[in-house]
Amino acid sequence: MSVSVSESSMTEFVAGGYIHALINEARSTENRGSYESYKIKVNGLELEEATIEMNSRYLIEYERDSAGVLQQISFWKEGMAPW
């Protein structure tokens, strides 16, 4: 499965399965460089501490620096976003 990171600045809902696929794709050897260029967090936690519920929906928040370079992708379980 090939997963690409959206360039949209809009926040959208995705399923937990999408997050799982994105993380696995980013961790693969061929994409290791792209994964290391930005962080992925789930419910405010680093991946090692986070739990991804496959059947839940998550909001995506893309965080970019002033030059527009992607710094972090945060996934917030529906109803848990801090805003």
XYZ file of C-alpha atoms in Angstrom:
83
model
C 0.000 0.000 0.000
C 1.377 3.385 -0.953
C 0.444 6.316 1.281
C 1.283 9.914 0.499
C 1.269 12.916 2.821
C -1.339 15.451 1.787
C -0.140 18.954 1.034
C -3.508 20.394 2.069
C -3.448 22.718 5.054
C -7.052 21.799 5.819
C -7.795 19.514 8.716
C -9.663 16.358 7.710
C -10.861 13.097 9.247
C -9.158 9.776 8.529
C -9.561 6.260 9.901
C -7.050 4.716 12.279
C -6.087 2.269 9.543
C -4.806 5.180 7.434
C -2.518 6.297 10.266
C -1.205 2.767 10.735
C -0.464 2.505 6.984
C 1.212 5.936 6.905
C 3.492 5.057 9.803
C 4.416 1.678 8.319
C 5.113 3.252 4.929
C 7.190 6.030 6.495
C 9.221 3.510 8.513
C 10.023 1.357 5.480
C 13.613 1.466 4.285
C 12.838 3.230 1.021
C 11.035 6.073 2.784
C 13.169 6.343 5.920
C 14.524 9.769 4.887
C 11.062 11.311 4.543
C 9.964 9.920 7.926
C 12.982 11.436 9.659
C 12.229 14.874 8.225
C 9.002 15.263 10.218
C 7.481 13.892 13.429
C 4.234 11.962 13.739
C 2.199 12.195 16.951
C -1.082 10.582 17.968
C -3.227 12.345 20.590
C -0.216 14.463 21.527
C 2.008 11.425 22.209
C 5.132 10.225 20.437
C 4.542 7.083 18.388
C 6.214 4.780 20.915
C 3.675 5.826 23.572
C 0.585 6.214 21.393
C -2.241 3.782 20.752
C -3.951 3.827 17.371
C -7.525 2.553 17.372
C -8.077 1.092 13.900
C -11.837 1.729 13.761
C -11.736 5.246 15.211
C -11.674 8.508 13.271
C -8.840 11.005 13.680
C -8.388 14.655 12.767
C -5.139 15.527 10.975
C -3.133 18.621 11.905
C -0.192 19.544 9.647
C 2.410 21.737 11.355
C 4.787 23.649 9.082
C 7.605 26.110 9.703
C 7.602 29.673 8.320
C 9.043 28.400 5.006
C 6.184 25.897 4.667
C 8.322 22.819 5.371
C 6.377 20.041 7.093
C 7.598 19.647 10.688
C 4.975 17.401 12.272
C 1.747 15.566 11.530
C -0.549 15.217 14.533
C -3.510 12.847 14.588
C -6.207 13.561 17.180
C -8.899 10.999 17.939
C -12.334 12.459 17.225
C -13.431 14.430 20.287
C -9.917 14.638 21.789
C -8.422 17.551 19.810
C -7.184 20.284 22.161
C -8.866 23.112 20.200
